Amino acid sequence: MAADKHASVHWEGAGKTGKGLISTETGALKDYPYGFASRFEDDKRGTNPEEILGAAHAGCLTMAFAFALEGAGLTATSIDTKAAVRLAKDGPGFKIDRIQLELEAVVPGIDDAKFQQLAQGAKEGCPLSKALASVPEISFKATLKS
């Protein structure tokens, strides 16, 4: 079942003034722009590696939780997950020093204790959570909605 997933980047120019294009094999991102301004400033005309990482982590966690519910004989009406990834100065460079995950779900027939148990297990078992274990702080909040 193991399969490589592919993405590519094309970059032209220097670090601060250059521009890049990110693409994924599925076409979800096709020559999508990114650069210094969309990564380190507040330019919304492009993406950045940190928001893509956050989207991937939120997607992985959400799917892991859906599978955990299924394994418990439950199905969510809805699951909404947000991720915030912080890029912080680290000496002469930068590092990701924090990821905040928030999952909210409507799950008929579950109590909060079971919900929290399944949500925490999904967070710990998600492949991206495992891959990102070196991030110093990964916070997680799960909220059962009615």
C-alpha angles and dihedrals in degrees: 000000000000112000133168117240115208137216131164139197131202117197132186127186137006125328099262100031100031127099132218140196123213122202134178127205092241091056092239084127114029116178089329111179127241136162145142095302095052091046106039103018132040100270109141094189092092143022133246137213093254096057090045089051090049092050091049093049092048091048093049093048093047093052092045089053092049089053091047090053091048090052088054091050094255135118127202120231087208140351122195120184130184128191129194116193118193122208109200134185112264112184107294092347141034139260138188102251102169142028120185117197125191121184123186121182143172107219118170116218100019130113122219095253093056090041092054092046093052093042093051091047090051091050092050094043098044108113092229092052088054092047091049096048091119091067104107095224128029110167123191132194121181121190125190109213127196 
